[in-house]
CSV table of C-alpha atoms and ligand atoms in Angstrom, one decimal:
chain,number,residue,atom,x,y,z
A,1,MET,CA,-5.2,-17.3,-8.7
A,2,SER,CA,-3.1,-18.5,-5.8
A,3,GLY,CA,0.4,-18.3,-4.5
A,4,THR,CA,3.1,-15.8,-5.4
A,5,VAL,CA,2.2,-12.9,-7.6
A,6,ILE,CA,5.4,-10.9,-7.5
A,7,ALA,CA,8.8,-12.4,-6.6
A,8,THR,CA,12.1,-10.7,-7.0
A,9,HIS,CA,15.5,-12.1,-6.0
A,10,GLY,CA,18.5,-9.9,-5.4
A,11,LEU,CA,16.9,-7.2,-7.5
A,12,ARG,CA,19.3,-4.4,-8.1
A,13,LYS,CA,19.5,-1.2,-10.2
A,14,ALA,CA,22.6,1.1,-10.2
A,15,TYR,CA,22.7,4.4,-11.9
A,16,GLY,CA,26.5,5.0,-12.1
A,17,ALA,CA,27.6,5.1,-8.4
A,18,VAL,CA,24.0,5.4,-7.1
A,19,ARG,CA,22.5,2.1,-6.0
A,20,ALA,CA,18.8,3.1,-6.5
A,21,VAL,CA,17.7,-0.5,-5.6
A,22,ASP,CA,20.2,-2.6,-3.8
A,23,GLY,CA,19.3,-6.3,-3.8
A,24,ILE,CA,15.7,-6.7,-2.8
A,25,ASP,CA,13.6,-9.9,-2.5
A,26,LEU,CA,9.9,-8.9,-2.9
A,27,ASP,CA,7.3,-11.5,-1.9
A,28,VAL,CA,3.8,-10.5,-2.9
A,29,ARG,CA,1.1,-13.1,-2.6
A,30,ALA,CA,-2.4,-13.5,-4.2
A,31,GLY,CA,-4.9,-11.5,-2.2
A,32,ASP,CA,-2.4,-9.1,-0.7
A,33,ILE,CA,-2.7,-5.4,-0.6
A,34,TYR,CA,1.0,-5.0,-0.4
A,35,GLY,CA,2.1,-1.6,0.9
A,36,PHE,CA,5.5,-0.7,-0.4
A,37,LEU,CA,6.8,2.0,1.9
A,38,GLY,CA,9.8,4.2,1.6
A,39,ALA,CA,10.9,7.8,1.8
A,40,ASN,CA,11.3,9.9,-1.4
A,41,GLY,CA,14.3,8.6,-3.3
A,42,SER,CA,14.4,5.2,-1.5
A,43,GLY,CA,14.0,3.4,-4.8
A,44,LYS,CA,10.2,2.7,-5.0
A,45,THR,CA,9.6,4.0,-8.5
A,46,THR,CA,12.7,2.3,-9.9
A,47,THR,CA,11.5,-1.0,-8.4
A,48,VAL,CA,8.0,-0.5,-9.9
A,49,ARG,CA,9.5,0.2,-13.2
A,50,MET,CA,11.5,-3.0,-13.1
A,51,LEU,CA,8.4,-5.0,-12.2
A,52,LEU,CA,6.8,-3.7,-15.3
A,53,GLY,CA,9.8,-4.2,-17.6
A,54,LEU,CA,10.3,-0.5,-18.1
A,55,VAL,CA,13.7,-0.5,-16.6
A,56,LEU,CA,16.2,-3.3,-16.9
A,57,PRO,CA,17.8,-4.5,-13.6
A,58,THR,CA,21.5,-4.3,-13.1
A,59,ALA,CA,21.3,-7.7,-11.4
A,60,GLY,CA,18.7,-10.1,-10.0
A,61,THR,CA,15.4,-11.5,-11.3
A,62,VAL,CA,11.7,-10.5,-11.4
A,63,GLU,CA,8.8,-12.8,-11.7
A,64,VAL,CA,5.2,-11.4,-12.1
A,65,LEU,CA,2.2,-13.8,-12.1
A,66,GLY,CA,4.7,-16.6,-12.3
A,67,ARG,CA,6.5,-15.5,-15.4
A,68,PRO,CA,9.9,-13.8,-15.8
A,69,ILE,CA,10.0,-10.1,-16.6
A,70,PRO,CA,11.0,-8.6,-19.0
A,71,LYS,CA,11.2,-11.9,-21.0
A,72,ALA,CA,7.5,-12.7,-20.7
A,73,ALA,CA,6.3,-9.1,-20.5
A,74,ARG,CA,4.0,-9.3,-23.5
A,75,GLU,CA,2.2,-12.2,-22.1
A,76,VAL,CA,2.0,-10.9,-18.5
A,77,LEU,CA,1.4,-7.2,-18.7
A,78,PRO,CA,-2.1,-7.4,-20.2
A,79,ARG,CA,-3.1,-9.0,-16.9
A,80,VAL,CA,-1.5,-6.2,-14.9
A,81,GLY,CA,-3.0,-2.7,-14.4
A,82,ALA,CA,-0.4,-0.1,-13.7
A,83,LEU,CA,-0.4,3.6,-12.6
A,84,ILE,CA,3.0,5.1,-12.3
A,85,GLU,CA,4.1,8.7,-11.5
A,86,GLY,CA,0.8,10.4,-12.0
A,87,PRO,CA,-1.8,9.8,-14.7
A,88,ALA,CA,-1.1,11.0,-18.2
A,89,ALA,CA,-4.1,12.1,-20.2
A,90,TYR,CA,-5.0,14.4,-23.1
A,91,GLY,CA,-6.6,17.5,-21.5
A,92,HIS,CA,-8.6,18.5,-24.6
A,93,LEU,CA,-10.2,15.0,-24.7
A,94,SER,CA,-12.9,13.7,-22.4
A,95,GLY,CA,-12.2,11.0,-19.8
A,96,THR,CA,-14.1,8.5,-22.0
A,97,ALA,CA,-12.1,9.4,-25.1
A,98,ASN,CA,-8.9,9.1,-23.2
A,99,LEU,CA,-9.9,5.6,-22.1
A,100,SER,CA,-10.9,4.7,-25.6
A,101,LEU,CA,-7.4,5.6,-26.8
A,102,LEU,CA,-5.9,3.3,-24.1
A,103,ASP,CA,-8.3,0.6,-25.0
A,104,ALA,CA,-7.6,0.8,-28.7
A,105,ALA,CA,-4.2,-0.7,-27.9
A,106,GLY,CA,-5.9,-3.6,-26.2
A,107,PRO,CA,-7.1,-7.0,-27.3
A,108,GLY,CA,-10.2,-5.8,-28.9
A,109,GLY,CA,-13.8,-7.0,-28.6
A,110,SER,CA,-16.7,-5.3,-30.2
A,111,ARG,CA,-16.9,-1.6,-30.2
A,112,ARG,CA,-20.1,-1.8,-28.1
A,113,THR,CA,-18.5,-4.1,-25.5
A,114,ARG,CA,-15.5,-1.7,-25.2
A,115,LYS,CA,-17.8,1.3,-24.7
A,116,ALA,CA,-19.7,-0.5,-22.1
A,117,ARG,CA,-16.6,-1.5,-20.3
A,118,ILE,CA,-15.3,2.1,-20.3
A,119,ALA,CA,-18.6,3.4,-18.9
A,120,GLU,CA,-18.3,0.7,-16.2
A,121,VAL,CA,-14.8,1.6,-15.0
A,122,LEU,CA,-15.6,5.3,-15.0
A,123,GLU,CA,-18.6,4.4,-12.8
A,124,GLN,CA,-16.4,2.3,-10.6
A,125,VAL,CA,-13.9,5.1,-9.9
A,126,GLY,CA,-16.6,7.6,-9.3
A,127,LEU,CA,-16.4,9.5,-12.6
A,128,GLY,CA,-19.6,8.2,-14.0
A,129,GLY,CA,-21.2,11.6,-14.3
A,130,VAL,CA,-18.2,13.4,-15.8
A,131,GLY,CA,-16.8,11.0,-18.3
A,132,LYS,CA,-17.9,13.2,-21.2
A,133,ARG,CA,-16.2,16.3,-19.9
A,134,ALA,CA,-12.8,17.4,-21.1
A,135,VAL,CA,-10.0,16.2,-18.7
A,136,ARG,CA,-8.5,19.7,-18.5
A,137,GLY,CA,-11.4,20.6,-16.2
A,138,TYR,CA,-10.7,17.7,-13.9
A,139,SER,CA,-9.2,18.1,-10.4
A,140,LEU,CA,-6.0,16.3,-9.6
A,141,GLY,CA,-8.1,13.7,-7.7
A,142,MET,CA,-10.3,13.1,-10.7
A,143,ARG,CA,-7.2,12.7,-13.0
A,144,GLN,CA,-5.8,10.2,-10.5
A,145,ARG,CA,-9.1,8.3,-10.6
A,146,LEU,CA,-9.1,8.4,-14.4
A,147,GLY,CA,-5.6,6.9,-14.3
A,148,LEU,CA,-7.0,4.1,-12.1
A,149,ALA,CA,-9.9,3.6,-14.5
A,150,GLY,CA,-7.3,3.1,-17.2
A,151,ALA,CA,-5.5,0.5,-15.1
A,152,LEU,CA,-8.7,-1.3,-14.4
A,153,LEU,CA,-10.0,-1.5,-18.1
A,154,ARG,CA,-8.7,-5.0,-18.7
A,155,ARG,CA,-9.9,-6.4,-15.4
A,156,PRO,CA,-6.3,-7.0,-14.2
A,157,ASP,CA,-5.4,-9.8,-11.8
A,158,LEU,CA,-2.8,-7.5,-10.3
A,159,LEU,CA,-2.7,-3.7,-9.9
A,160,VAL,CA,0.6,-1.9,-9.5
A,161,LEU,CA,0.2,1.6,-8.3
A,162,ASP,CA,3.1,4.0,-7.6
A,163,GLU,CA,2.0,6.7,-5.1
A,164,PRO,CA,-1.6,6.8,-6.3
A,165,THR,CA,-2.5,9.4,-3.7
A,166,ASN,CA,0.4,11.7,-4.3
A,167,GLY,CA,-0.9,15.3,-4.3
A,168,LEU,CA,-4.4,14.5,-3.3
A,169,ASP,CA,-6.3,16.1,-0.4
A,170,PRO,CA,-7.6,14.0,2.5
A,171,GLN,CA,-11.0,13.5,0.9
A,172,GLY,CA,-9.3,12.3,-2.4
A,173,ILE,CA,-7.0,10.0,-0.4
A,174,HIS,CA,-10.0,8.6,1.4
A,175,GLU,CA,-11.8,7.9,-1.8
A,176,ILE,CA,-8.9,6.1,-3.4
A,177,ARG,CA,-8.5,4.0,-0.3
A,178,LEU,CA,-12.2,3.0,-0.4
A,179,LEU,CA,-11.8,2.2,-4.1
A,180,LEU,CA,-8.7,0.0,-3.5
A,181,LEU,CA,-10.4,-1.8,-0.6
A,182,ASP,CA,-13.4,-2.5,-2.8
A,183,LEU,CA,-11.2,-3.9,-5.6
A,184,HIS,CA,-9.4,-6.0,-3.1
A,185,ARG,CA,-12.6,-7.5,-1.9
A,186,THR,CA,-13.5,-8.5,-5.4
A,187,GLY,CA,-10.2,-10.5,-5.7
A,188,THR,CA,-7.6,-8.1,-7.1
A,189,THR,CA,-4.1,-8.3,-5.7
A,190,ILE,CA,-2.7,-4.8,-5.2
A,191,PHE,CA,0.8,-3.6,-5.0
A,192,VAL,CA,0.8,0.0,-3.9
A,193,SER,CA,3.8,2.3,-3.1
A,194,SER,CA,3.7,5.2,-0.7
A,195,HIS,CA,5.9,7.4,1.5
A,196,LEU,CA,3.1,7.7,4.0
A,197,LEU,CA,3.1,5.3,6.8
A,198,ALA,CA,-0.4,6.0,8.1
A,199,GLU,CA,-1.8,5.5,4.7
A,200,ILE,CA,-0.2,2.1,4.3
A,201,GLU,CA,-1.2,1.1,7.9
A,202,GLN,CA,-4.9,1.8,7.0
A,203,LEU,CA,-4.8,-0.1,3.7
A,204,ALA,CA,-2.2,-2.9,3.5
A,205,THR,CA,-2.4,-6.5,4.5
A,206,ARG,CA,1.3,-6.9,3.9
A,207,VAL,CA,4.1,-4.4,4.2
A,208,GLY,CA,7.6,-4.0,2.7
A,209,VAL,CA,9.8,-1.1,3.8
A,210,LEU,CA,12.5,0.2,1.6
A,211,ASP,CA,15.3,2.3,3.0
A,212,ARG,CA,17.9,3.7,0.6
A,213,GLY,CA,17.5,0.8,-1.8
A,214,ARG,CA,17.3,-1.9,0.8
A,215,MET,CA,14.4,-3.8,2.3
A,216,VAL,CA,14.5,-3.4,6.0
A,217,LEU,CA,11.2,-5.1,6.7
A,218,GLN,CA,8.7,-7.4,4.9
A,219,ASP,CA,5.8,-9.2,6.6
A,220,ASP,CA,2.1,-9.4,7.1
A,221,LEU,CA,0.7,-6.3,8.9
A,222,ALA,CA,-1.1,-8.4,11.4
A,223,THR,CA,2.2,-10.1,12.3
A,224,LEU,CA,4.1,-6.9,12.6
A,225,THR,CA,1.5,-5.3,14.8
A,226,ALA,CA,0.6,-8.5,16.8
A,227,PRO,CA,-0.1,-8.0,20.6
A,228,THR,CA,3.1,-7.7,22.7
A,229,GLY,CA,1.8,-9.8,25.6
A,230,ALA,CA,1.1,-6.7,27.7
A,231,THR,CA,-2.1,-4.8,28.6
A,232,VAL,CA,-2.5,-1.1,28.7
A,233,VAL,CA,-4.6,0.2,31.6
A,234,THR,CA,-5.8,3.7,32.1
A,235,THR,CA,-7.1,4.6,35.5
A,236,THR,CA,-7.8,7.8,37.5
A,237,ASP,CA,-5.9,6.2,40.5
A,238,PRO,CA,-2.6,5.0,39.0
A,239,ALA,CA,-0.9,4.9,42.5
A,240,GLN,CA,-3.4,2.5,43.8
A,241,ALA,CA,-3.4,0.5,40.6
A,242,ALA,CA,0.4,0.2,40.9
A,243,ARG,CA,0.1,-1.1,44.4
A,244,VAL,CA,-2.5,-3.7,43.4
A,245,LEU,CA,-0.5,-5.0,40.4
A,246,GLY,CA,2.9,-4.8,42.0
A,247,ASP,CA,5.8,-6.0,39.8
A,248,ARG,CA,3.5,-6.7,36.9
A,249,VAL,CA,3.6,-3.0,36.1
A,250,LEU,CA,6.2,-2.7,33.2
A,251,THR,CA,5.9,1.1,32.8
A,252,SER,CA,3.7,3.9,34.0
A,253,ASP,CA,3.1,7.3,32.6
A,254,GLY,CA,0.5,9.5,34.2
A,255,GLU,CA,-2.8,7.6,34.2
A,256,ARG,CA,-1.5,5.0,31.8
A,257,LEU,CA,0.1,1.8,33.0
A,258,VAL,CA,1.6,-1.0,30.9
A,259,VAL,CA,1.0,-4.3,32.7
A,260,ARG,CA,2.4,-7.8,32.0
A,261,GLY,CA,-0.3,-10.2,30.8
A,262,SER,CA,-2.4,-10.5,27.7
A,263,ASP,CA,-5.8,-11.0,29.4
A,264,PRO,CA,-7.4,-7.6,29.9
A,265,ALA,CA,-10.4,-9.1,31.6
A,266,GLU,CA,-8.2,-10.6,34.3
A,267,VAL,CA,-6.4,-7.3,34.9
A,268,ASN,CA,-9.7,-5.6,35.1
A,269,THR,CA,-11.1,-8.0,37.7
A,270,ALA,CA,-8.0,-7.6,39.9
A,271,LEU,CA,-8.2,-3.8,39.8
A,272,VAL,CA,-12.0,-3.4,40.1
A,273,GLY,CA,-12.0,-6.0,42.9
A,274,ALA,CA,-9.6,-3.7,44.8
A,275,GLY,CA,-11.8,-0.6,44.1
A,276,VAL,CA,-9.5,0.9,41.5
A,277,PRO,CA,-11.5,2.8,38.8
A,278,VAL,CA,-10.5,1.5,35.3
A,279,THR,CA,-11.2,3.9,32.4
A,280,GLY,CA,-9.4,2.1,29.7
A,281,LEU,CA,-8.2,-1.4,29.0
A,282,VAL,CA,-6.6,-2.7,25.8
A,283,LEU,CA,-4.0,-5.2,24.6
A,284,GLN,CA,-0.8,-3.5,23.8
A,285,ARG,CA,0.2,-3.6,20.1
A,286,PRO,CA,3.1,-1.8,18.4
A,287,THR,CA,2.1,0.7,15.8
A,288,LEU,CA,3.5,0.2,12.3
A,289,GLU,CA,5.5,3.4,12.9
A,290,GLU,CA,7.2,1.8,15.9
A,291,VAL,CA,8.0,-1.4,14.0
A,292,VAL,CA,9.4,0.6,11.1
A,293,LEU,CA,11.5,2.8,13.3
A,294,ALA,CA,12.9,-0.2,15.2
A,295,ALA,CA,13.7,-2.0,11.9
A,296,ALA,CA,15.5,1.1,10.5
A,297,THR,CA,17.5,1.8,13.6
A,298,GLY,CA,20.6,3.7,13.0
A,299,SER,CA,19.8,4.4,9.4
A,300,GLY,CA,18.2,7.8,10.0
A,301,ASP,CA,14.9,6.6,8.8
A,302,ARG,CA,13.0,9.1,6.7
A,303,VAL,CA,9.7,7.5,6.2
A,304,ALA,CA,7.1,10.1,7.0
A,305,ALA,CA,4.9,9.2,10.0
B,1,ATP,P1,10.2,9.2,-5.2
B,1,ATP,O1,9.1,8.9,-4.3
B,1,ATP,O2,10.8,10.6,-4.9
B,1,ATP,O3,9.9,9.0,-6.6
B,1,ATP,P2,11.5,6.7,-5.1
B,1,ATP,O4,11.5,6.0,-3.8
B,1,ATP,O5,10.5,6.3,-6.1
B,1,ATP,O6,11.4,8.2,-4.8
B,1,ATP,P3,13.4,6.4,-7.2
B,1,ATP,O7,12.8,7.4,-8.0
B,1,ATP,O8,13.3,5.0,-7.5
B,1,ATP,O9,12.9,6.6,-5.7
B,1,ATP,O10,15.0,6.9,-7.0
B,1,ATP,C1,15.9,6.1,-6.3
B,1,ATP,C2,17.3,6.8,-6.5
B,1,ATP,O11,17.7,6.5,-7.8
B,1,ATP,C3,17.4,8.3,-6.3
B,1,ATP,O12,18.6,8.6,-5.7
B,1,ATP,C4,17.3,8.8,-7.7
B,1,ATP,O13,17.9,10.0,-7.8
B,1,ATP,C5,18.0,7.7,-8.5
B,1,ATP,N1,17.6,7.6,-9.9
B,1,ATP,C6,16.3,7.2,-10.2
B,1,ATP,N2,16.2,7.2,-11.6
B,1,ATP,C7,17.4,7.6,-12.1
B,1,ATP,C8,17.9,7.8,-13.4
B,1,ATP,N3,17.2,7.5,-14.5
B,1,ATP,N4,19.2,8.2,-13.5
B,1,ATP,C9,19.9,8.4,-12.4
B,1,ATP,N5,19.5,8.3,-11.2
B,1,ATP,C10,18.3,7.9,-11.0
C-alpha cells in the first residue's frame, strides 16, 4: 500500500447552526500514525464518523483507501478497523465470545481459522490469558483492548481510533501506545484522535489539529518540531558565557542561554576554551505544544497540554 490513505476535501458537517466540522482537508498517508488532535467538542468524533460513512457530510468529499465514502463503504470498510467512542461489548459473554459475534458478520473462513484468529488478536492486545472470562469483570483498560482486538480481527490496512485511551490510567495509556507502535511497525496505517497533546507527541508521525471544526495545523511531526537554528546552553557561569558569546546570545534565563547557531560542538568549544563550565548543550526545537499554541493564536486554544 502506498500514497494517500485518507483524503477529505472541504469536509463539512453542520447540525443546525452548529458547524461541527467546518471545511477540513485531511491528508493521511500510508505508514502514518496520524494524530488528530482537538479539544472536546472540536469535531473529532464527527469527522471520524464521516470517514466511516456513519454520518453524511453536509458538504465536501471523503476518500478512504482511494475510494469514495460513503459510496464505496461496503468495499472499503472491511479493510478498516475502527474503534469509536468506547468499546461496546456484552458483559455476560467472554471476550472470545464477543469477538466471535463480531467475526460472524465477517467474510467467513473455516470455524477453526476464525477461532485461531480470535486467539491471536486477544494475545496481541494482551488479553491472551483472560479471553474466556466474562467481560463484565474486565477493567476499562481491558475493555478498550478488547475493542482494539475487534478492530484488528480482519487484519486491517487502516486503523481508525477515536480517543482509544479515554478514561485509562497511565499504565493503560502506556500499554495502548506500545500496542499501536507495534502495529505501526508491522505496516498498519493508524489514524488516532485525542485531546491530549503529550499523548500525540509521543505517538504520531503526522499531526492534524482541529480547533472548533477547523484545521489549524497539519504536517509531519518531525517538520513541526524541526530544530530552530539555535542551541540551548546550560552553564553554572552564565555571565561569563554571555561575555564569550556576545551578540550570539538570543535570550538568557538563569543558567540557560539560547544561542544563535546550530552546531552545539562549536558552541561548546568556544565556551570550554574560555574556561566556561558547560553542563548542558542541545539543539533548540519547539515542542508540539508551542507549535499548536502558535497556530491557534487568538482562538483561545483549548487543547490540553
Ligand atoms: P469529544 O471529544 O467531546 O467527543 P469531539 O471533538 O469529538 O468532542 P464532536 O463530538 O464531533 O466533537 O462534536 C462537535 C460539535 O458538534 C459539538 O459542538 C457537538 O455538540 C456538536 N454535535 C455533534 N454531534 C451532534 C448531533 N448529533 N447533533 C447536534 N450537534 C452535534
